[in-house]
Amino acid sequence: MPELSVVIPTFNERDNVDELIARLDRALGATAWEAIFVDDDSPDDTAQALRALAQRDPRVRCLRRLRRRGLSSACIEGMLASSANYVAVMDADLQHDPTLLPQMLGALRAGRAELVIGSRYVVGGAVGDWQEKRLAISKLATRLAGLITSQPIADPMSGYFMLQRERFEELAPRLSSMGFKILLDIVATARPPLETLELPLLFGQRHAGESKLSTNVAWEFALLLADKLIGRWVPIRFLSFAFVGALGVAVHFLVLTTLLKGFGVAFLVAQAIATGTAIVYNYTLNNVLTYVDRPRRGHRWLTGLLSFAAICSIGAIANVGVASFMFERASAWPVAALAGILVGAVWNFAVSNVYTWRR
Ligand code: GDD
Ligand code: MN
């Protein structure tokens, strides 16, 4: 039975996995280990490459997830598939030096820590040839991360770490599981804090392929922070949904005034066009922001839009119904209007959450 499971999330990493396994084999020597890859249905057929690898090497396994995206959730599901004493997470692209694994394992075995991090920001560690801008952003994010961790950690954004599987199992149900920052999620969730050790990591060059870090990363990071800070009281997806909706109101008014003042369109027609635009806009943005982990694509994008529009129409009826009910019972008009908006928003969110973006 393996003592160590190495969990490796992959998205388009076909040309890296053979080399990675070869290096793991060399680095880990006599240790009983296994590799659990979690692939989000990569278009480059990484899963197929992994299966070919697994047929030659029984230590290799691939979980293939369909219609899902997300580095954190992939790592979590990989770790949950492990029965080993220790689990590690590392990138597939060889930026994380496998020769650090025996040291990490040694520290855990000796009881010197419950969590060991490959850290770029301790003495001896480094980020390699990053551009100044990326370094500055990383440093800023690290400072912000300090808001939600209960212990000082030099590199809570590292994607390379190892911990006791049992400790992970305990906290797994409370993880946010959103975004790219699985380690930060773990250290912000653990109460009491995990005994942590940081080992210096020289962050290497990507072997093949390209980085998946996109502009979404900043948004997903913000969601994770918000979830840890206020998620206990308000579901974070609802906040995101409401944020998108507020922008949608601005879009509505922009279209409405343009049509009314700029083109002299009749009010009813202008209002209808503005409403339609706002619905498409809301749907599109929610699909990439609020539901970044399970966006609808291809023909499912279109059917999703139709269901979202239908749900919002009912929401609008509820909105107007509640607002006029309150208005007739002598509420001030802004109060009545806000109550209507709130009821409509909650309806739209609750129903589209389970229907349009169902799991
Ligand atoms: N399953 C799955 N799903 N895997 C993913 C996804 C996804 O949506 N997105 C990325 N991956 C995999 C990649 O295939 C790679 O193996 C690993 O996650 C890291 O992705 P990279 O694209 O190589 O990220 P990076 O090198 O820019 O950033 C890494 O280093 C940062 C600094 O240490 C990540 O580990 C970050 O989390 C980390 O903060
Ligand atoms: Mn990388």
CSV table of C-alpha atoms and ligand atoms in Angstrom, one decimal:
chain,number,residue,atom,x,y,z
A,1,MET,CA,0.0,0.0,0.0
A,2,PRO,CA,1.3,3.5,-0.8
A,3,GLU,CA,2.6,5.6,2.0
A,4,LEU,CA,2.4,8.7,-0.1
A,5,SER,CA,-0.1,9.9,-2.7
A,6,VAL,CA,1.0,12.6,-5.0
A,7,VAL,CA,-2.0,14.5,-6.4
A,8,ILE,CA,-1.4,16.3,-9.7
A,9,PRO,CA,-4.1,18.4,-11.3
A,10,THR,CA,-3.8,18.6,-15.1
A,11,PHE,CA,-5.2,20.7,-17.9
A,12,ASN,CA,-3.5,20.3,-21.2
A,13,GLU,CA,-0.3,18.8,-19.8
A,14,ARG,CA,0.1,15.8,-22.2
A,15,ASP,CA,3.8,16.5,-22.9
A,16,ASN,CA,4.7,16.7,-19.2
A,17,VAL,CA,3.3,13.7,-17.5
A,18,ASP,CA,5.8,11.1,-18.7
A,19,GLU,CA,8.8,13.2,-17.7
A,20,LEU,CA,7.1,13.9,-14.4
A,21,ILE,CA,6.6,10.3,-13.5
A,22,ALA,CA,10.2,9.5,-14.5
A,23,ARG,CA,11.4,12.2,-12.1
A,24,LEU,CA,9.1,11.1,-9.3
A,25,ASP,CA,10.4,7.6,-9.6
A,26,ARG,CA,14.0,8.8,-9.4
A,27,ALA,CA,13.3,11.2,-6.5
A,28,LEU,CA,11.2,8.9,-4.3
A,29,GLY,CA,13.4,5.7,-4.7
A,30,ALA,CA,12.2,3.0,-2.3
A,31,THR,CA,9.2,5.0,-0.9
A,32,ALA,CA,5.9,3.4,-1.6
A,33,TRP,CA,4.1,6.1,-3.6
A,34,GLU,CA,1.3,6.5,-6.1
A,35,ALA,CA,0.3,9.4,-8.5
A,36,ILE,CA,-3.3,10.5,-8.7
A,37,PHE,CA,-3.9,12.8,-11.6
A,38,VAL,CA,-7.1,14.8,-11.8
A,39,ASP,CA,-7.8,15.9,-15.4
A,40,ASP,CA,-10.5,18.3,-16.4
A,41,ASP,CA,-11.2,16.6,-19.7
A,42,SER,CA,-8.2,18.4,-21.3
A,43,PRO,CA,-8.7,19.0,-25.1
A,44,ASP,CA,-5.1,17.8,-25.7
A,45,ASP,CA,-6.1,14.3,-24.4
A,46,THR,CA,-3.9,14.3,-21.4
A,47,ALA,CA,-6.2,11.7,-19.9
A,48,GLN,CA,-5.3,9.3,-22.7
A,49,ALA,CA,-1.6,9.9,-22.2
A,50,LEU,CA,-2.1,9.1,-18.5
A,51,ARG,CA,-4.0,5.9,-19.2
A,52,ALA,CA,-1.2,4.7,-21.5
A,53,LEU,CA,1.2,5.5,-18.7
A,54,ALA,CA,-1.0,3.7,-16.1
A,55,GLN,CA,-1.0,0.6,-18.3
A,56,ARG,CA,2.8,0.4,-17.9
A,57,ASP,CA,2.9,1.6,-14.3
A,58,PRO,CA,0.2,0.6,-11.7
A,59,ARG,CA,1.2,3.5,-9.5
A,60,VAL,CA,-0.4,5.9,-11.9
A,61,ARG,CA,-4.1,6.7,-11.9
A,62,CYS,CA,-6.2,9.3,-13.6
A,63,LEU,CA,-9.5,10.8,-12.5
A,64,ARG,CA,-11.2,12.4,-15.4
A,65,ARG,CA,-13.8,15.1,-14.6
A,66,LEU,CA,-16.3,16.2,-17.2
A,67,ARG,CA,-17.8,19.7,-17.6
A,68,ARG,CA,-15.8,21.0,-14.6
A,69,ARG,CA,-12.9,23.4,-14.2
A,70,GLY,CA,-11.0,24.3,-11.1
A,71,LEU,CA,-7.5,23.7,-9.7
A,72,SER,CA,-8.6,23.6,-6.1
A,73,SER,CA,-11.5,21.3,-6.5
A,74,ALA,CA,-9.4,19.0,-8.6
A,75,CYS,CA,-6.8,18.8,-5.9
A,76,ILE,CA,-9.4,18.2,-3.2
A,77,GLU,CA,-11.0,15.3,-5.2
A,78,GLY,CA,-7.6,13.8,-5.8
A,79,MET,CA,-6.7,13.9,-2.1
A,80,LEU,CA,-10.0,12.4,-1.2
A,81,ALA,CA,-9.3,9.5,-3.5
A,82,SER,CA,-6.2,8.7,-1.5
A,83,SER,CA,-5.9,6.2,1.4
A,84,ALA,CA,-2.2,6.8,2.0
A,85,ASN,CA,-0.8,8.3,5.2
A,86,TYR,CA,0.5,11.3,3.4
A,87,VAL,CA,-0.8,13.3,0.5
A,88,ALA,CA,1.2,15.8,-1.6
A,89,VAL,CA,0.0,18.3,-4.2
A,90,MET,CA,2.2,19.4,-7.1
A,91,ASP,CA,1.9,20.9,-10.6
A,92,ALA,CA,2.3,18.7,-13.6
A,93,ASP,CA,4.6,21.1,-15.5
A,94,LEU,CA,7.8,20.3,-13.5
A,95,GLN,CA,8.0,23.8,-12.0
A,96,HIS,CA,7.9,22.0,-8.6
A,97,ASP,CA,11.2,20.1,-8.0
A,98,PRO,CA,10.3,16.4,-7.1
A,99,THR,CA,13.5,16.0,-5.2
A,100,LEU,CA,11.9,18.1,-2.4
A,101,LEU,CA,9.4,15.3,-1.7
A,102,PRO,CA,11.7,13.0,0.4
A,103,GLN,CA,12.5,16.0,2.7
A,104,MET,CA,8.8,16.8,3.0
A,105,LEU,CA,8.0,13.3,3.8
A,106,GLY,CA,10.8,13.0,6.3
A,107,ALA,CA,9.5,16.0,8.2
A,108,LEU,CA,6.0,14.5,8.4
A,109,ARG,CA,7.2,11.1,9.4
A,110,ALA,CA,9.4,12.5,12.1
A,111,GLY,CA,6.4,14.4,13.5
A,112,ARG,CA,8.2,17.7,12.9
A,113,ALA,CA,5.1,19.1,11.2
A,114,GLU,CA,1.6,18.3,10.0
A,115,LEU,CA,1.9,20.4,6.8
A,116,VAL,CA,5.1,21.0,4.8
A,117,ILE,CA,5.2,23.7,2.2
A,118,GLY,CA,7.5,24.1,-0.8
A,119,SER,CA,8.1,27.8,-0.2
A,120,ARG,CA,9.4,30.4,-2.6
A,121,TYR,CA,9.6,33.1,0.0
A,122,VAL,CA,11.9,31.6,2.6
A,123,VAL,CA,15.7,31.8,2.7
A,124,GLY,CA,17.0,29.6,-0.1
A,125,GLY,CA,13.7,29.7,-2.1
A,126,ALA,CA,13.1,31.8,-5.2
A,127,VAL,CA,10.6,32.4,-7.9
A,128,GLY,CA,13.0,32.1,-10.9
A,129,ASP,CA,12.8,34.5,-13.8
A,130,TRP,CA,9.4,36.1,-13.1
A,131,GLN,CA,8.7,39.5,-14.4
A,132,GLU,CA,8.6,42.3,-11.8
A,133,LYS,CA,4.9,42.7,-12.3
A,134,ARG,CA,4.0,39.1,-11.6
A,135,LEU,CA,6.3,39.2,-8.5
A,136,ALA,CA,4.6,42.4,-7.2
A,137,ILE,CA,1.1,40.9,-7.7
A,138,SER,CA,2.2,37.7,-6.0
A,139,LYS,CA,3.6,39.6,-3.0
A,140,LEU,CA,0.4,41.7,-2.7
A,141,ALA,CA,-1.8,38.6,-2.9
A,142,THR,CA,0.4,37.0,-0.2
A,143,ARG,CA,-0.2,40.1,2.1
A,144,LEU,CA,-4.0,39.9,1.5
A,145,ALA,CA,-3.9,36.2,2.2
A,146,GLY,CA,-2.6,37.1,5.7
A,147,LEU,CA,-6.1,38.4,6.4
A,148,ILE,CA,-7.6,34.9,6.5
A,149,THR,CA,-4.8,32.8,7.9
A,150,SER,CA,-4.4,32.4,11.6
A,151,GLN,CA,-0.6,31.8,11.5
A,152,PRO,CA,2.2,33.6,9.6
A,153,ILE,CA,3.1,31.7,6.4
A,154,ALA,CA,5.7,33.1,4.0
A,155,ASP,CA,4.1,31.4,0.9
A,156,PRO,CA,0.5,30.5,1.4
A,157,MET,CA,0.0,30.7,-2.4
A,158,SER,CA,2.4,27.9,-3.2
A,159,GLY,CA,0.9,25.0,-5.2
A,160,TYR,CA,3.4,22.5,-3.7
A,161,PHE,CA,2.9,21.0,-0.3
A,162,MET,CA,2.4,17.8,1.6
A,163,LEU,CA,0.3,16.9,4.7
A,164,GLN,CA,-1.2,14.1,6.8
A,165,ARG,CA,-4.1,12.6,5.0
A,166,GLU,CA,-6.2,12.3,8.1
A,167,ARG,CA,-5.8,16.0,8.9
A,168,PHE,CA,-6.9,16.8,5.4
A,169,GLU,CA,-10.0,14.5,5.7
A,170,GLU,CA,-11.1,16.4,8.8
A,171,LEU,CA,-11.1,19.8,7.2
A,172,ALA,CA,-12.1,18.8,3.6
A,173,PRO,CA,-15.9,19.4,4.2
A,174,ARG,CA,-15.3,23.0,5.3
A,175,LEU,CA,-13.1,24.0,2.3
A,176,SER,CA,-14.3,26.7,0.0
A,177,SER,CA,-12.8,24.7,-2.9
A,178,MET,CA,-12.9,27.7,-5.2
A,179,GLY,CA,-10.2,29.0,-7.4
A,180,PHE,CA,-6.5,28.3,-7.7
A,181,LYS,CA,-5.3,28.5,-4.1
A,182,ILE,CA,-5.8,25.2,-2.5
A,183,LEU,CA,-3.1,25.6,0.1
A,184,LEU,CA,-4.5,29.0,1.2
A,185,ASP,CA,-7.9,27.4,1.5
A,186,ILE,CA,-6.5,24.7,3.7
A,187,VAL,CA,-4.5,26.9,6.0
A,188,ALA,CA,-7.4,29.3,6.3
A,189,THR,CA,-9.8,26.5,7.2
A,190,ALA,CA,-7.7,24.6,9.7
A,191,ARG,CA,-8.7,25.2,13.3
A,192,PRO,CA,-6.5,24.9,15.3
A,193,PRO,CA,-3.8,25.8,12.8
A,194,LEU,CA,-1.7,22.9,11.3
A,195,GLU,CA,1.8,22.7,12.6
A,196,THR,CA,3.6,24.0,9.5
A,197,LEU,CA,7.1,23.8,8.1
A,198,GLU,CA,8.3,25.7,5.0
A,199,LEU,CA,11.1,24.3,3.0
A,200,PRO,CA,12.9,26.4,0.4
A,201,LEU,CA,11.7,25.8,-3.2
A,202,LEU,CA,13.4,27.1,-6.3
A,203,PHE,CA,10.4,27.6,-8.6
A,204,GLY,CA,11.5,26.2,-11.9
A,205,GLN,CA,10.7,26.6,-15.6
A,206,ARG,CA,7.6,25.1,-17.1
A,207,HIS,CA,8.7,22.0,-19.0
A,208,ALA,CA,6.2,22.0,-21.9
A,209,GLY,CA,2.8,23.7,-22.7
A,210,GLU,CA,1.7,27.0,-21.2
A,211,SER,CA,0.3,28.4,-18.0
A,212,LYS,CA,-3.4,28.3,-17.2
A,213,LEU,CA,-3.2,31.3,-14.9
A,214,SER,CA,-5.7,33.7,-16.4
A,215,THR,CA,-7.3,37.0,-15.5
A,216,ASN,CA,-10.0,34.9,-13.7
A,217,VAL,CA,-7.4,34.0,-11.1
A,218,ALA,CA,-7.7,37.4,-9.4
A,219,TRP,CA,-11.5,37.1,-9.3
A,220,GLU,CA,-11.3,33.6,-7.9
A,221,PHE,CA,-8.8,34.8,-5.3
A,222,ALA,CA,-11.2,37.6,-4.3
A,223,LEU,CA,-14.1,35.0,-4.0
A,224,LEU,CA,-11.9,32.8,-1.8
A,225,LEU,CA,-11.0,35.7,0.5
A,226,ALA,CA,-14.7,36.9,0.7
A,227,ASP,CA,-15.9,33.4,1.4
A,228,LYS,CA,-13.4,33.0,4.3
A,229,LEU,CA,-14.3,36.4,5.7
A,230,ILE,CA,-18.1,36.5,5.4
A,231,GLY,CA,-19.1,33.2,3.8
A,232,ARG,CA,-20.5,32.1,7.2
A,233,TRP,CA,-23.3,34.6,6.9
A,234,VAL,CA,-23.9,35.1,3.2
A,235,PRO,CA,-23.4,32.5,0.5
A,236,ILE,CA,-20.5,33.8,-1.6
A,237,ARG,CA,-22.1,32.9,-4.9
A,238,PHE,CA,-25.1,35.0,-4.0
A,239,LEU,CA,-22.8,38.0,-3.4
A,240,SER,CA,-21.2,37.4,-6.8
A,241,PHE,CA,-24.6,37.0,-8.4
A,242,ALA,CA,-25.8,40.3,-6.7
A,243,PHE,CA,-22.6,42.1,-7.8
A,244,VAL,CA,-23.2,41.0,-11.4
A,245,GLY,CA,-26.8,42.0,-11.1
A,246,ALA,CA,-25.9,45.5,-9.9
A,247,LEU,CA,-23.7,45.9,-13.0
A,248,GLY,CA,-26.6,44.6,-15.0
A,249,VAL,CA,-28.8,47.5,-13.8
A,250,ALA,CA,-26.2,49.9,-15.0
A,251,VAL,CA,-26.2,48.2,-18.4
A,252,HIS,CA,-29.9,48.3,-18.5
A,253,PHE,CA,-30.0,52.1,-18.0
A,254,LEU,CA,-27.2,52.7,-20.4
A,255,VAL,CA,-29.1,50.8,-23.2
A,256,LEU,CA,-32.4,52.4,-22.2
A,257,THR,CA,-31.1,56.0,-22.2
A,258,THR,CA,-29.2,55.5,-25.4
A,259,LEU,CA,-32.3,54.2,-27.2
A,260,LEU,CA,-34.6,56.8,-25.7
A,261,LYS,CA,-32.4,59.9,-26.1
A,262,GLY,CA,-30.1,58.9,-28.9
A,263,PHE,CA,-32.6,57.1,-31.2
A,264,GLY,CA,-36.0,58.3,-30.1
A,265,VAL,CA,-37.3,54.8,-29.6
A,266,ALA,CA,-40.6,54.4,-27.9
A,267,PHE,CA,-40.3,53.7,-24.1
A,268,LEU,CA,-41.9,50.3,-24.2
A,269,VAL,CA,-39.7,49.1,-27.0
A,270,ALA,CA,-36.6,50.6,-25.4
A,271,GLN,CA,-37.4,49.1,-22.1
A,272,ALA,CA,-37.9,45.6,-23.6
A,273,ILE,CA,-34.6,45.8,-25.5
A,274,ALA,CA,-32.8,47.0,-22.4
A,275,THR,CA,-34.2,44.2,-20.4
A,276,GLY,CA,-33.2,41.6,-23.0
A,277,THR,CA,-29.7,43.0,-23.1
A,278,ALA,CA,-29.4,43.0,-19.3
A,279,ILE,CA,-30.5,39.4,-19.2
A,280,VAL,CA,-27.9,38.2,-21.8
A,281,TYR,CA,-25.3,40.3,-20.0
A,282,ASN,CA,-26.1,38.9,-16.6
A,283,TYR,CA,-26.1,35.4,-17.9
A,284,THR,CA,-22.8,35.8,-19.7
A,285,LEU,CA,-21.0,37.3,-16.7
A,286,ASN,CA,-22.5,34.9,-14.2
A,287,ASN,CA,-21.4,32.0,-16.4
A,288,VAL,CA,-17.7,33.1,-16.3
A,289,LEU,CA,-17.6,34.7,-12.8
A,290,THR,CA,-20.1,33.2,-10.4
A,291,TYR,CA,-20.0,29.7,-12.0
A,292,VAL,CA,-16.4,29.8,-13.2
A,293,ASP,CA,-16.1,26.2,-11.9
A,294,ARG,CA,-18.9,24.9,-14.0
A,295,PRO,CA,-19.6,27.2,-17.0
A,296,ARG,CA,-22.0,26.2,-19.7
A,297,ARG,CA,-20.3,26.0,-23.1
A,298,GLY,CA,-21.3,25.2,-26.7
A,299,HIS,CA,-24.9,24.4,-27.3
A,300,ARG,CA,-25.4,24.2,-23.5
A,301,TRP,CA,-24.6,27.9,-23.4
A,302,LEU,CA,-27.7,28.7,-25.5
A,303,THR,CA,-30.1,26.4,-23.6
A,304,GLY,CA,-28.7,27.8,-20.4
A,305,LEU,CA,-29.5,31.3,-21.6
A,306,LEU,CA,-33.1,30.3,-22.4
A,307,SER,CA,-33.6,28.8,-19.0
A,308,PHE,CA,-32.0,31.8,-17.3
A,309,ALA,CA,-34.3,34.2,-19.2
A,310,ALA,CA,-37.4,32.2,-18.3
A,311,ILE,CA,-36.3,32.2,-14.6
A,312,CYS,CA,-35.6,35.9,-14.6
A,313,SER,CA,-39.1,36.6,-16.2
A,314,ILE,CA,-40.8,34.9,-13.3
A,315,GLY,CA,-38.4,36.8,-11.0
A,316,ALA,CA,-39.5,40.0,-12.5
A,317,ILE,CA,-43.2,39.2,-11.9
A,318,ALA,CA,-42.4,38.4,-8.3
A,319,ASN,CA,-40.4,41.6,-8.0
A,320,VAL,CA,-43.3,43.7,-9.3
A,321,GLY,CA,-45.9,41.8,-7.3
A,322,VAL,CA,-44.1,42.2,-4.0
A,323,ALA,CA,-43.2,45.8,-4.6
A,324,SER,CA,-46.8,46.8,-5.5
A,325,PHE,CA,-48.2,44.8,-2.6
A,326,MET,CA,-45.9,46.8,-0.2
A,327,PHE,CA,-46.6,50.0,-1.9
A,328,GLU,CA,-50.3,49.6,-1.6
A,329,ARG,CA,-49.9,49.0,2.1
A,330,ALA,CA,-48.3,52.4,2.5
A,331,SER,CA,-44.6,51.5,2.4
A,332,ALA,CA,-42.4,54.3,1.0
A,333,TRP,CA,-41.7,53.7,-2.7
A,334,PRO,CA,-38.0,53.1,-2.4
A,335,VAL,CA,-38.5,50.5,0.4
A,336,ALA,CA,-41.2,48.8,-1.7
A,337,ALA,CA,-38.9,48.8,-4.8
A,338,LEU,CA,-35.9,47.5,-2.8
A,339,ALA,CA,-38.0,44.7,-1.3
A,340,GLY,CA,-39.2,43.7,-4.8
A,341,ILE,CA,-35.6,43.7,-6.1
A,342,LEU,CA,-34.4,41.6,-3.2
A,343,VAL,CA,-37.2,39.0,-3.6
A,344,GLY,CA,-36.6,38.9,-7.4
A,345,ALA,CA,-32.8,38.6,-6.9
A,346,VAL,CA,-33.1,35.8,-4.4
A,347,TRP,CA,-35.5,33.9,-6.6
A,348,ASN,CA,-33.3,34.3,-9.7
A,349,PHE,CA,-30.3,33.1,-7.8
A,350,ALA,CA,-31.9,30.2,-6.0
A,351,VAL,CA,-33.6,28.8,-9.1
A,352,SER,CA,-30.8,29.4,-11.6
A,353,ASN,CA,-28.3,28.0,-9.1
A,354,VAL,CA,-30.1,24.6,-9.0
A,355,TYR,CA,-31.5,24.7,-12.6
A,356,THR,CA,-29.3,26.7,-15.0
A,357,TRP,CA,-26.0,25.9,-13.3
A,358,ARG,CA,-27.0,22.6,-11.7
A,359,ARG,CA,-24.2,20.3,-10.6
B,1,GDD,N1,-7.7,19.7,-13.2
B,1,GDD,C1,-7.3,20.9,-13.4
B,1,GDD,N2,-8.3,21.9,-13.7
B,1,GDD,N3,-6.0,21.3,-13.4
B,1,GDD,C2,-5.7,22.6,-13.7
B,1,GDD,C3,-6.6,23.6,-13.9
B,1,GDD,C4,-8.0,23.2,-13.9
B,1,GDD,O1,-8.9,24.0,-14.2
B,1,GDD,N4,-6.0,24.7,-14.1
B,1,GDD,C5,-4.7,24.5,-14.0
B,1,GDD,N5,-4.5,23.2,-13.8
B,1,GDD,C6,-3.2,22.5,-13.5
B,1,GDD,C7,-2.2,22.7,-14.6
B,1,GDD,O2,-2.3,21.7,-15.6
B,1,GDD,C8,-0.9,22.5,-13.8
B,1,GDD,O3,-0.5,21.1,-13.6
B,1,GDD,C9,-1.2,23.1,-12.4
B,1,GDD,O4,-2.6,23.0,-12.3
B,1,GDD,C10,-0.8,24.5,-12.3
B,1,GDD,O5,-1.2,25.3,-13.4
B,1,GDD,P1,-0.2,26.3,-14.1
B,1,GDD,O6,-0.9,26.8,-15.3
B,1,GDD,O7,1.1,25.7,-14.3
B,1,GDD,O8,-0.1,27.4,-13.0
B,1,GDD,P2,1.1,28.4,-12.7
B,1,GDD,O9,2.4,27.7,-12.8
B,1,GDD,O10,0.9,29.7,-13.4
B,1,GDD,O11,0.8,28.7,-11.1
B,1,GDD,C11,1.2,27.7,-10.2
B,1,GDD,O12,2.1,28.2,-9.3
B,1,GDD,C12,1.6,29.3,-8.5
B,1,GDD,C13,2.7,29.8,-7.6
B,1,GDD,O13,3.3,28.7,-7.0
B,1,GDD,C14,0.0,27.2,-9.4
B,1,GDD,O14,0.4,26.1,-8.5
B,1,GDD,C15,-0.6,28.3,-8.5
B,1,GDD,O15,-1.6,27.7,-7.7
B,1,GDD,C16,0.5,28.8,-7.6
B,1,GDD,O16,0.0,29.9,-6.9
B,2,MN,MN,3.0,26.0,-13.7
